[in-house]
C-alpha cells in the first residue's frame, strides 16, 4: 500500500517538481503550478483530473476516488492511498496530474511521461 513517503518520492522525481506547504499540507508543484496535495492526515492525495474523467472515476471506483466538496467546481479528484493498487498506480496518477499542470516546454522534453502504456 502506498503511503505519504511514496507520494513525496514519486512526485519529487518528476521533472521540475518542488514541494511546498500550503493550507497546512504538503503540495507538489511543477514549474510553480500545483498538481498534487497530501490532505487528510496524508492518507489520500488530491490531483488534477478533467471533470468528465473525474466523475467516471468516482462512479466506477467510489471506494478509491471521491470529490471533496470544496473542490467540486475544480478539475480535481481525491484518491485514498490505502485503496490504490500499489506504487505503479500511484505513479500513473501523479504523472497524469503532472502532465496537466506542466508547461509546454516540459511536455515537449518528456513526451511519454504520464501517458498510458502504448499511448
mmCIF file of C-alpha atoms in Angstrom:
data_model
loop_
_atom_site.group_PDB
_atom_site.id
_atom_site.type_symbol
_atom_site.label_atom_id
_atom_site.label_comp_id
_atom_site.label_asym_id
_atom_site.label_seq_id
_atom_site.Cartn_x
_atom_site.Cartn_y
_atom_site.Cartn_z
ATOM 1 C CA UNK A 1 0.000 0.000 0.000
ATOM 2 C CA UNK A 2 1.485 3.362 -0.997
ATOM 3 C CA UNK A 3 1.963 5.947 1.734
ATOM 4 C CA UNK A 4 2.797 9.642 2.024
ATOM 5 C CA UNK A 5 6.520 8.997 1.636
ATOM 6 C CA UNK A 6 5.864 7.148 -1.635
ATOM 7 C CA UNK A 7 3.798 10.121 -2.838
ATOM 8 C CA UNK A 8 6.606 12.501 -1.913
ATOM 9 C CA UNK A 9 9.349 10.362 -3.510
ATOM 10 C CA UNK A 10 7.436 9.813 -6.775
ATOM 11 C CA UNK A 11 6.159 13.389 -7.067
ATOM 12 C CA UNK A 12 9.613 14.865 -6.471
ATOM 13 C CA UNK A 13 11.110 12.514 -9.063
ATOM 14 C CA UNK A 14 9.000 14.196 -11.767
ATOM 15 C CA UNK A 15 10.814 16.939 -13.718
ATOM 16 C CA UNK A 16 10.903 20.463 -12.235
ATOM 17 C CA UNK A 17 8.772 19.439 -9.230
ATOM 18 C CA UNK A 18 9.018 21.119 -5.832
ATOM 19 C CA UNK A 19 7.241 20.593 -2.533
ATOM 20 C CA UNK A 20 5.662 23.497 -0.673
ATOM 21 C CA UNK A 21 3.463 23.619 2.420
ATOM 22 C CA UNK A 22 0.160 25.373 1.691
ATOM 23 C CA UNK A 23 -3.086 25.224 3.685
ATOM 24 C CA UNK A 24 -1.091 23.312 6.346
ATOM 25 C CA UNK A 25 -0.408 20.383 3.988
ATOM 26 C CA UNK A 26 2.281 19.304 1.547
ATOM 27 C CA UNK A 27 1.629 20.381 -2.040
ATOM 28 C CA UNK A 28 3.607 19.432 -5.130
ATOM 29 C CA UNK A 29 4.151 21.845 -7.996
ATOM 30 C CA UNK A 30 5.622 21.646 -11.469
ATOM 31 C CA UNK A 31 7.170 24.927 -12.598
ATOM 32 C CA UNK A 32 5.244 26.559 -9.740
ATOM 33 C CA UNK A 33 1.826 25.140 -10.701
ATOM 34 C CA UNK A 34 0.188 22.765 -8.210
ATOM 35 C CA UNK A 35 -0.562 19.225 -9.386
ATOM 36 C CA UNK A 36 -0.931 17.244 -6.139
ATOM 37 C CA UNK A 37 -1.583 17.673 -2.427
ATOM 38 C CA UNK A 38 -1.484 15.366 0.593
ATOM 39 C CA UNK A 39 -4.626 16.205 2.627
ATOM 40 C CA UNK A 40 -6.496 14.093 5.245
ATOM 41 C CA UNK A 41 -3.511 13.473 7.524
ATOM 42 C CA UNK A 42 -1.593 12.329 4.425
ATOM 43 C CA UNK A 43 -3.868 9.288 3.878
ATOM 44 C CA UNK A 44 -5.072 10.495 0.486
ATOM 45 C CA UNK A 45 -3.931 12.593 -2.441
ATOM 46 C CA UNK A 46 -5.710 15.286 -4.380
ATOM 47 C CA UNK A 47 -4.732 15.502 -8.048
ATOM 48 C CA UNK A 48 -5.778 17.288 -11.212
ATOM 49 C CA UNK A 49 -8.342 15.383 -13.255
ATOM 50 C CA UNK A 50 -10.650 16.619 -16.035
ATOM 51 C CA UNK A 51 -14.190 16.796 -14.655
ATOM 52 C CA UNK A 52 -15.606 14.253 -17.127
ATOM 53 C CA UNK A 53 -12.925 11.698 -16.252
ATOM 54 C CA UNK A 54 -13.199 12.520 -12.569
ATOM 55 C CA UNK A 55 -16.907 11.805 -12.497
ATOM 56 C CA UNK A 56 -16.353 8.479 -14.292
ATOM 57 C CA UNK A 57 -13.605 7.511 -11.826
ATOM 58 C CA UNK A 58 -15.780 8.265 -8.813
ATOM 59 C CA UNK A 59 -18.721 6.291 -10.239
ATOM 60 C CA UNK A 60 -16.533 3.341 -11.213
ATOM 61 C CA UNK A 61 -14.451 3.143 -8.022
ATOM 62 C CA UNK A 62 -16.088 5.100 -5.168
ATOM 63 C CA UNK A 63 -14.022 3.204 -2.578
ATOM 64 C CA UNK A 64 -10.899 4.668 -4.189
ATOM 65 C CA UNK A 65 -11.877 8.089 -5.592
ATOM 66 C CA UNK A 66 -14.096 10.922 -4.355
ATOM 67 C CA UNK A 67 -14.641 14.627 -4.832
ATOM 68 C CA UNK A 68 -14.132 16.922 -1.865
ATOM 69 C CA UNK A 69 -16.993 19.397 -1.528
ATOM 70 C CA UNK A 70 -14.793 22.496 -1.732
ATOM 71 C CA UNK A 71 -13.130 21.124 -4.907
ATOM 72 C CA UNK A 72 -16.320 20.166 -6.782
ATOM 73 C CA UNK A 73 -16.153 23.178 -9.108
ATOM 74 C CA UNK A 74 -12.495 22.494 -9.941
ATOM 75 C CA UNK A 75 -10.928 19.720 -12.021
ATOM 76 C CA UNK A 76 -9.514 17.828 -9.015
ATOM 77 C CA UNK A 77 -10.198 14.390 -7.533
ATOM 78 C CA UNK A 78 -9.132 12.689 -4.303
ATOM 79 C CA UNK A 79 -7.714 9.170 -4.077
ATOM 80 C CA UNK A 80 -7.373 7.085 -0.917
ATOM 81 C CA UNK A 81 -3.791 5.817 -0.714
ATOM 82 C CA UNK A 82 -4.879 2.588 1.031
ATOM 83 C CA UNK A 83 -7.209 1.754 -1.884
ATOM 84 C CA UNK A 84 -4.614 2.142 -4.639
ATOM 85 C CA UNK A 85 -3.306 -0.942 -6.437
ATOM 86 C CA UNK A 86 0.270 -0.267 -5.438
ATOM 87 C CA UNK A 87 3.057 2.068 -6.391
ATOM 88 C CA UNK A 88 2.552 1.727 -10.156
ATOM 89 C CA UNK A 89 -0.982 3.096 -9.930
ATOM 90 C CA UNK A 90 0.201 5.913 -7.676
ATOM 91 C CA UNK A 91 2.969 6.766 -10.159
ATOM 92 C CA UNK A 92 0.465 6.781 -13.047
ATOM 93 C CA UNK A 93 -1.938 9.068 -11.164
ATOM 94 C CA UNK A 94 0.783 11.528 -10.168
ATOM 95 C CA UNK A 95 2.370 11.592 -13.623
ATOM 96 C CA UNK A 96 -1.008 12.184 -15.275
ATOM 97 C CA UNK A 97 -1.694 15.086 -12.935
ATOM 98 C CA UNK A 98 1.829 16.426 -13.540
ATOM 99 C CA UNK A 99 1.149 16.446 -17.319
ATOM 100 C CA UNK A 100 -1.980 18.550 -16.771
ATOM 101 C CA UNK A 101 -0.025 21.212 -14.886
ATOM 102 C CA UNK A 102 3.335 21.105 -16.687
ATOM 103 C CA UNK A 103 4.272 23.863 -19.124
ATOM 104 C CA UNK A 104 4.662 23.038 -22.815
ATOM 105 C CA UNK A 105 8.474 23.073 -22.610
ATOM 106 C CA UNK A 106 8.401 20.174 -20.114
ATOM 107 C CA UNK A 107 5.716 18.261 -22.000
ATOM 108 C CA UNK A 108 7.879 18.519 -25.108
ATOM 109 C CA UNK A 109 11.003 17.490 -23.203
ATOM 110 C CA UNK A 110 9.267 14.445 -21.637
ATOM 111 C CA UNK A 111 6.678 13.417 -24.261
ATOM 112 C CA UNK A 112 5.872 9.981 -22.823
ATOM 113 C CA UNK A 113 5.719 10.897 -19.144
ATOM 114 C CA UNK A 114 2.312 10.209 -17.651
ATOM 115 C CA UNK A 115 0.822 8.683 -20.799
ATOM 116 C CA UNK A 116 -0.775 5.214 -20.645
ATOM 117 C CA UNK A 117 1.431 2.396 -21.908
ATOM 118 C CA UNK A 118 1.221 2.267 -25.676
ATOM 119 C CA UNK A 119 -0.347 5.763 -25.742
#
